[in-house]
mmCIF file of C-alpha atoms and ligand atoms in Angstrom:
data_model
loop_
_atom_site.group_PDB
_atom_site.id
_atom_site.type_symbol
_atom_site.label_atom_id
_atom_site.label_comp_id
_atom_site.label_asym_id
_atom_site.label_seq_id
_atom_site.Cartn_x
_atom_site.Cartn_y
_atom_site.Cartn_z
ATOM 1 C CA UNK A 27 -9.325 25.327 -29.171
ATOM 2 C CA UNK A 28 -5.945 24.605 -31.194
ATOM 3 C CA UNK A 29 -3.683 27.907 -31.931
ATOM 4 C CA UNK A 30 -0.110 28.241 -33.457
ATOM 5 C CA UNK A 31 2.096 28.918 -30.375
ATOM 6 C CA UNK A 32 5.389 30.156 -31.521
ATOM 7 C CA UNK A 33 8.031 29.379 -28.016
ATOM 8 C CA UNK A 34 10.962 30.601 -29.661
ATOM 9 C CA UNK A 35 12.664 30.747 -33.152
ATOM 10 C CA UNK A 36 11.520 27.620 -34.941
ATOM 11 C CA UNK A 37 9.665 26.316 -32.572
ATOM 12 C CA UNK A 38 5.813 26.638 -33.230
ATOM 13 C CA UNK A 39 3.489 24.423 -31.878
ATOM 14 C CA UNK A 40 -0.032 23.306 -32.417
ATOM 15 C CA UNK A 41 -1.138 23.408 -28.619
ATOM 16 C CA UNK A 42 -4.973 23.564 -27.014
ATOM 17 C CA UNK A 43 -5.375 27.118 -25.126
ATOM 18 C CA UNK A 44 -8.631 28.165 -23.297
ATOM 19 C CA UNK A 45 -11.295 30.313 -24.300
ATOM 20 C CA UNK A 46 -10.688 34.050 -23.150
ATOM 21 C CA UNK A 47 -13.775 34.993 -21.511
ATOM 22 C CA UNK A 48 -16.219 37.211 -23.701
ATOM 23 C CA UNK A 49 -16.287 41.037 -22.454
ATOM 24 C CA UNK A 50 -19.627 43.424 -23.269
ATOM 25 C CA UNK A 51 -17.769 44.483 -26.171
ATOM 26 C CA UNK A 52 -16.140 41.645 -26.798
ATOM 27 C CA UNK A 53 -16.622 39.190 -30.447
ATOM 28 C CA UNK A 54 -15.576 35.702 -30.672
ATOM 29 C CA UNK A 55 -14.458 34.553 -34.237
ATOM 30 C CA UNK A 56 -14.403 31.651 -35.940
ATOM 31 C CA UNK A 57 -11.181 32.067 -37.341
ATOM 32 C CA UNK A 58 -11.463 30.785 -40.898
ATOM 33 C CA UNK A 59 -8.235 32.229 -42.735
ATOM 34 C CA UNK A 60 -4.832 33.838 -41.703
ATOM 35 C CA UNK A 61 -1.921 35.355 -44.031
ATOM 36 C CA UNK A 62 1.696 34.860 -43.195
ATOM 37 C CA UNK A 63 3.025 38.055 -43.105
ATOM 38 C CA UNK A 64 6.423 39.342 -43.305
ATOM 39 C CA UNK A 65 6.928 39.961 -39.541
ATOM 40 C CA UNK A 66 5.392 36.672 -38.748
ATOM 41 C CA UNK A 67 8.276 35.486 -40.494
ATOM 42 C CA UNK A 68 10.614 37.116 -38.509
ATOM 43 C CA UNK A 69 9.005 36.159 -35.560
ATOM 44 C CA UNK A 70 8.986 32.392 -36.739
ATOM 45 C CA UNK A 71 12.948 32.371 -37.709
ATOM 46 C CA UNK A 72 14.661 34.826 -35.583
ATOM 47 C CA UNK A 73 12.338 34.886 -33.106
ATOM 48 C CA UNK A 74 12.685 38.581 -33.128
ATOM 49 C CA UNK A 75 11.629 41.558 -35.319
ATOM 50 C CA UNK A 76 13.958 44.455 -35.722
ATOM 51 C CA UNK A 77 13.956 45.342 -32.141
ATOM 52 C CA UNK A 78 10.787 43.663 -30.859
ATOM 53 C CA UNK A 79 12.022 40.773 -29.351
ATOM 54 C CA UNK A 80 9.971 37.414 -28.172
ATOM 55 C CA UNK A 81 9.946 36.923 -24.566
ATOM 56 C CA UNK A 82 7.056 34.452 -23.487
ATOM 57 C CA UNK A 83 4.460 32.340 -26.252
ATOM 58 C CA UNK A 84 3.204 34.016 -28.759
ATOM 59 C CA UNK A 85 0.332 33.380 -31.047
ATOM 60 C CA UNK A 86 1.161 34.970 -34.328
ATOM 61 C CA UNK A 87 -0.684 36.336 -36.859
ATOM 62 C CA UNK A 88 -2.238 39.981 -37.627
ATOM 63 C CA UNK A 89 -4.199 38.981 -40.817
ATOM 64 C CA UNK A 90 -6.680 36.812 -40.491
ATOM 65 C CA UNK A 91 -11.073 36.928 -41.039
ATOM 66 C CA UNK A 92 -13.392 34.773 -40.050
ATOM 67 C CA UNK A 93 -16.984 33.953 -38.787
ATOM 68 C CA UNK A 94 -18.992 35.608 -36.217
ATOM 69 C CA UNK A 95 -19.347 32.757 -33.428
ATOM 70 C CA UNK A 96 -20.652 34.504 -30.211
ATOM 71 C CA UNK A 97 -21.122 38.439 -29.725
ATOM 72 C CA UNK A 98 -20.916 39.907 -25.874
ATOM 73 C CA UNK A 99 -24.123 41.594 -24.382
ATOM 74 C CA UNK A 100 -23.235 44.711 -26.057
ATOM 75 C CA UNK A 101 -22.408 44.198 -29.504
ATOM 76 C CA UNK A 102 -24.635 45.648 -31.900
ATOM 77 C CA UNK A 103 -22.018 45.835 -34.965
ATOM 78 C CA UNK A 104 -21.738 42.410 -35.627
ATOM 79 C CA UNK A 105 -23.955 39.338 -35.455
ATOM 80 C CA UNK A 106 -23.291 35.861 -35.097
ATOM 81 C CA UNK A 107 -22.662 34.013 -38.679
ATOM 82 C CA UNK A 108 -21.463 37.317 -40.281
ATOM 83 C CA UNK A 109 -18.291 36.981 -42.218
ATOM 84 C CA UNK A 110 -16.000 39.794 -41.038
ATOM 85 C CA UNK A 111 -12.077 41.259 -41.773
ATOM 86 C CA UNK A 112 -10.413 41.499 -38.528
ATOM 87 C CA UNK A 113 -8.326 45.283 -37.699
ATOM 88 C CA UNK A 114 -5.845 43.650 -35.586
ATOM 89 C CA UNK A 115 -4.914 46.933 -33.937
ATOM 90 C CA UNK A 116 -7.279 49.194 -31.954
ATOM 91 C CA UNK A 117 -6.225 52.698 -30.471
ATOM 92 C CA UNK A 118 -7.208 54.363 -27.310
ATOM 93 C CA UNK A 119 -8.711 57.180 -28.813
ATOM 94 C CA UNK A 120 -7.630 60.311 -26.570
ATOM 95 C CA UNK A 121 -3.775 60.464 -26.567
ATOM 96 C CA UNK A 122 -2.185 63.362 -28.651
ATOM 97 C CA UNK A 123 -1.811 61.198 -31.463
ATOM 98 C CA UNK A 124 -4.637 59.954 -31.465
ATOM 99 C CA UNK A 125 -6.051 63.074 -31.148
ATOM 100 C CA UNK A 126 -4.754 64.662 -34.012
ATOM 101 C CA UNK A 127 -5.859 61.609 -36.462
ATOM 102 C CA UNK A 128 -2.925 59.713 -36.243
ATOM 103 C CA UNK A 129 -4.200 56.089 -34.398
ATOM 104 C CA UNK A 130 -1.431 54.197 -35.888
ATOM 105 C CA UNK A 131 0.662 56.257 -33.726
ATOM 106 C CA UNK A 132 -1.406 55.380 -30.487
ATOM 107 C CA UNK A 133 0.852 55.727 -26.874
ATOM 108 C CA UNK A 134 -1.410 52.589 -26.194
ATOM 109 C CA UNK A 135 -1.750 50.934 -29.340
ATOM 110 C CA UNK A 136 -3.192 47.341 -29.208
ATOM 111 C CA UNK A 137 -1.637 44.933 -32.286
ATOM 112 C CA UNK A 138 -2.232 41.666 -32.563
ATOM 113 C CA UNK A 139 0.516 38.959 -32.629
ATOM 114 C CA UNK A 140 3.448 41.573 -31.882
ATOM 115 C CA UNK A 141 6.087 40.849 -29.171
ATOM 116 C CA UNK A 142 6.455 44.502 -29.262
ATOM 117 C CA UNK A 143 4.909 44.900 -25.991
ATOM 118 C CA UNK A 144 5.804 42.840 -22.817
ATOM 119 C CA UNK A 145 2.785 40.957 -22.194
ATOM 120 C CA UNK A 146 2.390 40.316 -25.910
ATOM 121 C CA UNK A 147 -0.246 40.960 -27.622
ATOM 122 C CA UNK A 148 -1.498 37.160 -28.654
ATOM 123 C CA UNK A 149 -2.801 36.831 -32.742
ATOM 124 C CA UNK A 150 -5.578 35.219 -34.806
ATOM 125 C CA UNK A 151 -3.436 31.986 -36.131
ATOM 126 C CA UNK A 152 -6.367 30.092 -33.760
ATOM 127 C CA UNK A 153 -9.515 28.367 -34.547
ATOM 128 C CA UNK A 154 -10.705 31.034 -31.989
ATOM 129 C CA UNK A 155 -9.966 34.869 -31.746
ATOM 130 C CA UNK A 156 -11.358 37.416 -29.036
ATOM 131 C CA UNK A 157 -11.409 40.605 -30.513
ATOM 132 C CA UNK A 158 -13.523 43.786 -29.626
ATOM 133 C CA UNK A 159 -16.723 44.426 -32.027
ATOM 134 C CA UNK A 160 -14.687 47.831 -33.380
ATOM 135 C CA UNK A 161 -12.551 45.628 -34.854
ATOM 136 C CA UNK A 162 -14.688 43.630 -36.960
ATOM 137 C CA UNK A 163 -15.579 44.431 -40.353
ATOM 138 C CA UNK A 164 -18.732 43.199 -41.986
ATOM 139 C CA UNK A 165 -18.010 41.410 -45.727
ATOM 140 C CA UNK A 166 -20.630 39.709 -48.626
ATOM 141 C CA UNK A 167 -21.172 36.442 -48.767
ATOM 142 C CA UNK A 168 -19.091 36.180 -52.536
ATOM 143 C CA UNK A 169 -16.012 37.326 -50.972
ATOM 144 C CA UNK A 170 -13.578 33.861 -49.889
ATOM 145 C CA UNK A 171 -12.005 34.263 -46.346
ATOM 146 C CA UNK A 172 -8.632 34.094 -48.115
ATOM 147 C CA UNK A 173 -9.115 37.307 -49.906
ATOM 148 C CA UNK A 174 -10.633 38.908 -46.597
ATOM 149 C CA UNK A 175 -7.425 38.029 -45.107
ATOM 150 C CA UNK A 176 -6.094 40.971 -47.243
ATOM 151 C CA UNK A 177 -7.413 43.480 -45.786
ATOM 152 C CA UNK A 178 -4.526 44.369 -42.982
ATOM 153 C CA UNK A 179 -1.365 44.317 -45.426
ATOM 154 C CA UNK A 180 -4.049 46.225 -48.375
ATOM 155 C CA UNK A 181 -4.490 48.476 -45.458
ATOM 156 C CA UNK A 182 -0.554 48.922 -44.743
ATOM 157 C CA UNK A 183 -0.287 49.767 -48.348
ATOM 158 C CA UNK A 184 -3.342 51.897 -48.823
ATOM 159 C CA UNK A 185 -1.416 53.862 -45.880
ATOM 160 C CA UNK A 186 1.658 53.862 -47.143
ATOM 161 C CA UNK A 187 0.614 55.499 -50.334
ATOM 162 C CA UNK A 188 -1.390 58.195 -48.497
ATOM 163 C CA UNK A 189 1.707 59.214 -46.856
ATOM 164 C CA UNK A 190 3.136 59.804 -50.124
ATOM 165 C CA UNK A 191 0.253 62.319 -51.110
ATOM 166 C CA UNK A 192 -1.157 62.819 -54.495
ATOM 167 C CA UNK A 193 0.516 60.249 -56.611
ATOM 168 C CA UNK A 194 -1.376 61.511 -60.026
ATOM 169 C CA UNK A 195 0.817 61.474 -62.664
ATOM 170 C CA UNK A 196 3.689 60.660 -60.884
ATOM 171 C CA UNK A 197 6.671 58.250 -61.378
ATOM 172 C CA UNK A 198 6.463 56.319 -58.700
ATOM 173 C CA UNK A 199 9.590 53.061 -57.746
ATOM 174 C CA UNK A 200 9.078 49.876 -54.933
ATOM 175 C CA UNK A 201 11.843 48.933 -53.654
ATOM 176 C CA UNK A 202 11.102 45.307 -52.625
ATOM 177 C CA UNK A 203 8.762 43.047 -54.784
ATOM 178 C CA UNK A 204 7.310 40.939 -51.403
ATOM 179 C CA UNK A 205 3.646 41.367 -50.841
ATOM 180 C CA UNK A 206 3.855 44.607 -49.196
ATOM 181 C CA UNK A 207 6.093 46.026 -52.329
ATOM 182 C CA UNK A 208 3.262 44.266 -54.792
ATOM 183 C CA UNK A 209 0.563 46.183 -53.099
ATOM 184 C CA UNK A 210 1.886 49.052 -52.449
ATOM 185 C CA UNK A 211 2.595 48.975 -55.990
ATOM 186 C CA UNK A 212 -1.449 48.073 -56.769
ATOM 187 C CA UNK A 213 -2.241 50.812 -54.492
ATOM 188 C CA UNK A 214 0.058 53.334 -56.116
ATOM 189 C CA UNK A 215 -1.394 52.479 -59.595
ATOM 190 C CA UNK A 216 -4.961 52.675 -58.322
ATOM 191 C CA UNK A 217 -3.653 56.211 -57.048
ATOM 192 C CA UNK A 218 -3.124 57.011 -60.030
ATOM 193 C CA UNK A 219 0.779 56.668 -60.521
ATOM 194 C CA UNK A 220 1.554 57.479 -64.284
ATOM 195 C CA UNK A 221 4.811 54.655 -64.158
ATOM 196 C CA UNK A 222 5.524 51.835 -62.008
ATOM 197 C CA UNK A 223 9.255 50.586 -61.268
ATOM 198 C CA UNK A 224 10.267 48.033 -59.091
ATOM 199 C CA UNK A 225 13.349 46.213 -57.571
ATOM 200 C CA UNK A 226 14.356 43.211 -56.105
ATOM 201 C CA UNK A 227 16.686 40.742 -55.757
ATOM 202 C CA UNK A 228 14.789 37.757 -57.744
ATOM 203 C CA UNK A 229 12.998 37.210 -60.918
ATOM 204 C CA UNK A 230 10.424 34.808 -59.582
ATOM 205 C CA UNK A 231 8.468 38.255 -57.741
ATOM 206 C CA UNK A 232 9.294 40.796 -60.179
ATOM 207 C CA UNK A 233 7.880 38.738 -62.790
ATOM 208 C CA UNK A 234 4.529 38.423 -61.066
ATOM 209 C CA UNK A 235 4.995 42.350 -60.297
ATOM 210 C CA UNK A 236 5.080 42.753 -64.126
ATOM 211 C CA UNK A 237 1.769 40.576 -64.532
ATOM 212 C CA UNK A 238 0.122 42.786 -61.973
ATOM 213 C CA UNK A 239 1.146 45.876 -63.985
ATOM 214 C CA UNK A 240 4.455 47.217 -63.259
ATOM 215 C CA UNK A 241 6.183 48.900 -66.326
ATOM 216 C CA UNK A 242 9.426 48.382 -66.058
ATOM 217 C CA UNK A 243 11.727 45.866 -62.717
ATOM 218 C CA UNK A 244 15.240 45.843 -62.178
ATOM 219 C CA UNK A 245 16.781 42.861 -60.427
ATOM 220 C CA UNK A 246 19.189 44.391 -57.821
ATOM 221 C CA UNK A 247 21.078 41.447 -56.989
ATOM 222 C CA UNK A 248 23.915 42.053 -58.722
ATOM 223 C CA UNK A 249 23.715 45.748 -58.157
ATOM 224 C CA UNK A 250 22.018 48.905 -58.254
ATOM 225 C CA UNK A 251 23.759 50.025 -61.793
ATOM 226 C CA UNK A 252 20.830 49.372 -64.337
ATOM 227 C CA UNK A 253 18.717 51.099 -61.725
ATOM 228 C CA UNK A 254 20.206 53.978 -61.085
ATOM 229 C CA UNK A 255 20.982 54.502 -64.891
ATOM 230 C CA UNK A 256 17.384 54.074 -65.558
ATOM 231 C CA UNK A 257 16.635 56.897 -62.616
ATOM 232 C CA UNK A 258 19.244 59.141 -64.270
ATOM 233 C CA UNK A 259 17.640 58.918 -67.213
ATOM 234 C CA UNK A 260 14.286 60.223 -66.303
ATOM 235 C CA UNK A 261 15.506 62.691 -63.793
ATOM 236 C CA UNK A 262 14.518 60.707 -60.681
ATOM 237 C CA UNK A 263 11.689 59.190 -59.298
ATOM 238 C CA UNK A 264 9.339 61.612 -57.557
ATOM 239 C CA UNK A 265 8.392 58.534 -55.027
ATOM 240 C CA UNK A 266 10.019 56.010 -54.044
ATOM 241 C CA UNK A 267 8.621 53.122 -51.941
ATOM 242 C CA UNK A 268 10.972 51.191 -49.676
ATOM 243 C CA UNK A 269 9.694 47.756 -49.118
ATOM 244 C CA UNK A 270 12.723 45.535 -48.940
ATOM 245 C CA UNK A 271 13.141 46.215 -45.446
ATOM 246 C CA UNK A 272 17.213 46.251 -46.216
ATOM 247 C CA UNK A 273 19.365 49.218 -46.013
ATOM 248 C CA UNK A 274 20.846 48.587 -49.340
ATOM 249 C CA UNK A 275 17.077 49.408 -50.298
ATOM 250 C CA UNK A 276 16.358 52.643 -48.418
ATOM 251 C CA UNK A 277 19.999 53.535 -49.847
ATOM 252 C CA UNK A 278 18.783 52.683 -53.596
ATOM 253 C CA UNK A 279 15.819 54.691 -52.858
ATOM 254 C CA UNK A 280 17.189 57.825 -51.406
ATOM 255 C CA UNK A 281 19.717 57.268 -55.063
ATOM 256 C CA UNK A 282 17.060 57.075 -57.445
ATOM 257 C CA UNK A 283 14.605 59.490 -55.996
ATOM 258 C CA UNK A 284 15.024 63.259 -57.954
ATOM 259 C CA UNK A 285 15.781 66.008 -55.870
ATOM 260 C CA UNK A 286 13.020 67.498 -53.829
ATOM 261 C CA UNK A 287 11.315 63.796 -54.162
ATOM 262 C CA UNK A 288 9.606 61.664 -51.416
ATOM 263 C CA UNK A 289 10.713 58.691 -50.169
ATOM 264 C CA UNK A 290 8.320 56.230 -47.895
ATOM 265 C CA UNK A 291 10.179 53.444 -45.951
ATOM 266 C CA UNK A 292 7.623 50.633 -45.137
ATOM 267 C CA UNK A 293 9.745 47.891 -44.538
ATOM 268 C CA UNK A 294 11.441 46.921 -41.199
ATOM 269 C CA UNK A 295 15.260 47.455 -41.277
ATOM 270 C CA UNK A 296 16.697 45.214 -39.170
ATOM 271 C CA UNK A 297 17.479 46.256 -35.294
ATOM 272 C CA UNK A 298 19.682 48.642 -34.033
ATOM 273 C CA UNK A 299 22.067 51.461 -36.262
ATOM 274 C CA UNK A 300 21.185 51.480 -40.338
ATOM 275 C CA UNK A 301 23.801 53.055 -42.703
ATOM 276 C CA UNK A 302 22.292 55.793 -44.715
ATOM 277 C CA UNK A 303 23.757 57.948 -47.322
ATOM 278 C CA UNK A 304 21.803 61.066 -45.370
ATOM 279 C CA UNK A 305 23.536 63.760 -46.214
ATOM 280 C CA UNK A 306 21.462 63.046 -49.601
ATOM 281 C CA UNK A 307 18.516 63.659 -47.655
ATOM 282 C CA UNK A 308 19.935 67.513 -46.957
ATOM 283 C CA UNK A 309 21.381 68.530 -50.198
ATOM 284 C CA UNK A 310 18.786 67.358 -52.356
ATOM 285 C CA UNK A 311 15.782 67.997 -49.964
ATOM 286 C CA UNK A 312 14.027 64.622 -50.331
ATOM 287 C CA UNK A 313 11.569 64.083 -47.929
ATOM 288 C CA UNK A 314 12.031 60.499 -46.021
ATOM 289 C CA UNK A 315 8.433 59.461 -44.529
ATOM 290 C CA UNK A 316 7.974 56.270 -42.225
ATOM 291 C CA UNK A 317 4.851 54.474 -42.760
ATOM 292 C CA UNK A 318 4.166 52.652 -39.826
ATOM 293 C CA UNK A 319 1.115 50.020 -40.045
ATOM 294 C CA UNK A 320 -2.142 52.373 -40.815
ATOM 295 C CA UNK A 321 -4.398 54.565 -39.816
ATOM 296 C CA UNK A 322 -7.864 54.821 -40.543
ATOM 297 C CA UNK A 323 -7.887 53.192 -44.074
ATOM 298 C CA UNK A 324 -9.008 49.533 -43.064
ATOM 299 C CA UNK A 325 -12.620 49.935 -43.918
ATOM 300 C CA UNK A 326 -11.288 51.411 -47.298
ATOM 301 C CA UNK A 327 -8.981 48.117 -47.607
ATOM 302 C CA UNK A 328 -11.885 46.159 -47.239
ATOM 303 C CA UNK A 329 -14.146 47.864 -49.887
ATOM 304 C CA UNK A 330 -11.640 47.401 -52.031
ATOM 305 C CA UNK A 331 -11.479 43.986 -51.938
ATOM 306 C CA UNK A 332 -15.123 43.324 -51.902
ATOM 307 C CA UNK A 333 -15.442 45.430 -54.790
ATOM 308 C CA UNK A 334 -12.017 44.052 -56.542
ATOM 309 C CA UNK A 335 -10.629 47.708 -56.856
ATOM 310 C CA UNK A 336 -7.684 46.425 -56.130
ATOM 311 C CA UNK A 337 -7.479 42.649 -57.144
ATOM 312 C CA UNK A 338 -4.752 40.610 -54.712
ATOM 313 C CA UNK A 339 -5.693 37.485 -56.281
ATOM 314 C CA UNK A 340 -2.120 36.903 -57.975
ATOM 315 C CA UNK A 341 -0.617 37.448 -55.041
ATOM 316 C CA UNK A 342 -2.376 34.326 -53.147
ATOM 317 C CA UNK A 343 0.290 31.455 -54.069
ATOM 318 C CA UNK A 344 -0.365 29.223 -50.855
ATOM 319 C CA UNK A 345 -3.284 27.511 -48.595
ATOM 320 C CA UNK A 346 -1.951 24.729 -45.723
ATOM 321 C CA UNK A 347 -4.628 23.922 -43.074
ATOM 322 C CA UNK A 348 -3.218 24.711 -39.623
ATOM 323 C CA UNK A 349 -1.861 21.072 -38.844
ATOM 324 C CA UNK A 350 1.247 22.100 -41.674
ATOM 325 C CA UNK A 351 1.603 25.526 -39.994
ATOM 326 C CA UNK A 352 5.648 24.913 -40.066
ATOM 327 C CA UNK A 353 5.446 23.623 -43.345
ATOM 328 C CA UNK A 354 3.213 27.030 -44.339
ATOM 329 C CA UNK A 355 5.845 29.321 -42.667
ATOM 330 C CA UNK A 356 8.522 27.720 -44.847
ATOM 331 C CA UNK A 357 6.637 27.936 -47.609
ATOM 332 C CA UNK A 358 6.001 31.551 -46.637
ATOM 333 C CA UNK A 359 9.332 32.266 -46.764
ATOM 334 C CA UNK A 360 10.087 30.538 -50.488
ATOM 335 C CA UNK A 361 10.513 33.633 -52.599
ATOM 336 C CA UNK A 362 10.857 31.879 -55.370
ATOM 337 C CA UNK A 363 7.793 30.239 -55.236
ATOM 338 C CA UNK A 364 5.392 32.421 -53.171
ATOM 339 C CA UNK A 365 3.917 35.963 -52.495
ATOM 340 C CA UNK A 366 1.074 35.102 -49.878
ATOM 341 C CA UNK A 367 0.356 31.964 -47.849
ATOM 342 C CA UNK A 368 -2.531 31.622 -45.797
ATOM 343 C CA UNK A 369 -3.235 29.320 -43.392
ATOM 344 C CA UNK A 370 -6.833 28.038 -43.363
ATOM 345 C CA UNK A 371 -8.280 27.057 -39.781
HETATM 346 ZN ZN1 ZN B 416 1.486 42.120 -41.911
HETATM 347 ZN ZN1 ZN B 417 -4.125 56.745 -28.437
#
């Protein structure tokens, strides 16, 4: 079978691999679509993500769905033929974290297509993917494969705005209009979030944020004044979202949170020491919350897009077939012109 192999920054190649063997509990997919995420990105141009680093090939890719193709002697969950949204992480189930509900968190998490872990853990962007039956999710017939594909960042931002709590009412900013920022912004509004600000540093993505529903975006590229004015104005933002994965962002948000706000950082700051203005964090009490991948929210993810509670279709700008899998990463990586490319195999 043909998978992306990613050798080093840049260098991603189309290369034949072997079947893994099929455990008890083991599902082989026919992968049919895969979503180039953020970190992928990384991966493909630096070669590196914040601090995870790639040492030996890696197939990328964590969001991806696909067909049913062969099911090991134990599966009962899944049969062969079903269409199914792939979790691309799986927890061991009895460390402390993930005994006190917090899988995400696993000592031994498993993630697909992260070099954070030396072996890596290989992806989906195959024709084939082994994956155990736990992680397979079950989807309707109506729903494309591109949309399924969803489910892990909707799932990342479904999480995200749990960890901000009730968000009824409230006045919520994203910092970061990428596809995490948009969806985190969808899932803040479908939270209930009574206004919806966002930032970045080009028009192309907060114009499509204000087509999905955003009240009000600030382009920051020249500078957080208009912002911040804006946050003056209304006292502060009682959440604020960091999805730009840039310190100037997790700055901006600990500035135009009010005191005794929240502020969730979802993106990935690049490696090593971050500037932050922290002493903000003490004197006006905000609370700063990581959100780091998800917990159990991917079924909920997936409901949501079979049942178009949360509708990602304006964020789906790009479709290359895996032969163009550069050309799809670049494209990936065009602000200007794209949200969410997804590579069909
Ligand atoms: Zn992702
Ligand atoms: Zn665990």
């Amino acid at each position: 079978m043909r998978a992306c192999v990613l050798h080093a920054a840049r260098d991603l190649r189309i290369e034949d691999r072997p079947e893994a063997p099929l455990g008890p509990h083991d599902v082989r997919l026919r992968v049919r679509a895969g979503g180039i995420c953020g970190s992928d990105l990384h991966y493909f141009f630096h070669g590196r993500i914040g601090d995870f680093v790639i040492r030996e090939p890696l197939v990328p890719g964590h969001e991806f769905s696909g067909e049913v193709a062969e099911t090991g002697a134990e599966v009962s969950r899944v049969r062969p033929g079903q269409r199914v949204c792939v979790n691309p992480g799986r927890n061991c189930g009895h460390c402390p974290r993930c005994r006190e509900g917090r899988p995400n968190l696993c000592e031994n998490v498993f993630f697909m297509g992260s070099a954070s872990k030396f072996p890596h853990m290989q992806g989906g962007f195959a024709e084939h993917a082994t994956v155990r039956d736990t992680q397979c999710f079950p989807v309707s017939d109506s729903l494309p494969f591109e949309e399924m594909a969803f489910a892990e960042p909707l799932s990342v931002a479904l999480h995200a705005a749990a960890r901000a709590g009730n968000l009824m009412g409230r006045r919520v900013l994203v910092t970061g209009a990428g596809p995490i920022g948009q969806l985190v912004m969808l899932a803040a509004r479908r939270g209930g979030a009574a206004f919806l600000a966002m930032t970045d540093m080009m028009d192309a993505p907060l114009a499509a944020a204000r087509r999905m529903g955003a009240d009000e975006t600030f382009n920051v590229g020249a500078g957080t004044g208009a912002l911040l004015d804006a946050a003056g104005a209304m006292g502060g933002y009682d959440v604020v979202f960091e999805a730009s994965g840039a310190s100037a962002g997790l700055n901006a948000a600990l500035m135009a949170v009010r005191a005794g706000g929240i502020v969730v950082q979802v993106g990935s700051l690049p490696g090593g020491e971050t500037p932050v203005m922290a002493n903000r964090i003490m004197a006006r009490e905000i609370d700063l919350r990581g959100a780091f991948r998800f917990g159990d929210v991917f079924g909920d993810a997936v409901t949501c897009l079979e049942k178009r509670l949360i509708d990602i279709r304006p964020l789906l700008t790009g479709r290359f077939p895996i032969e163009q899998a550069s050309e799809a990463f670049a494209a990936a990586r065009d602000r200007e012109k794209h949200l969410k490319v997804v590579i069909a195999f």
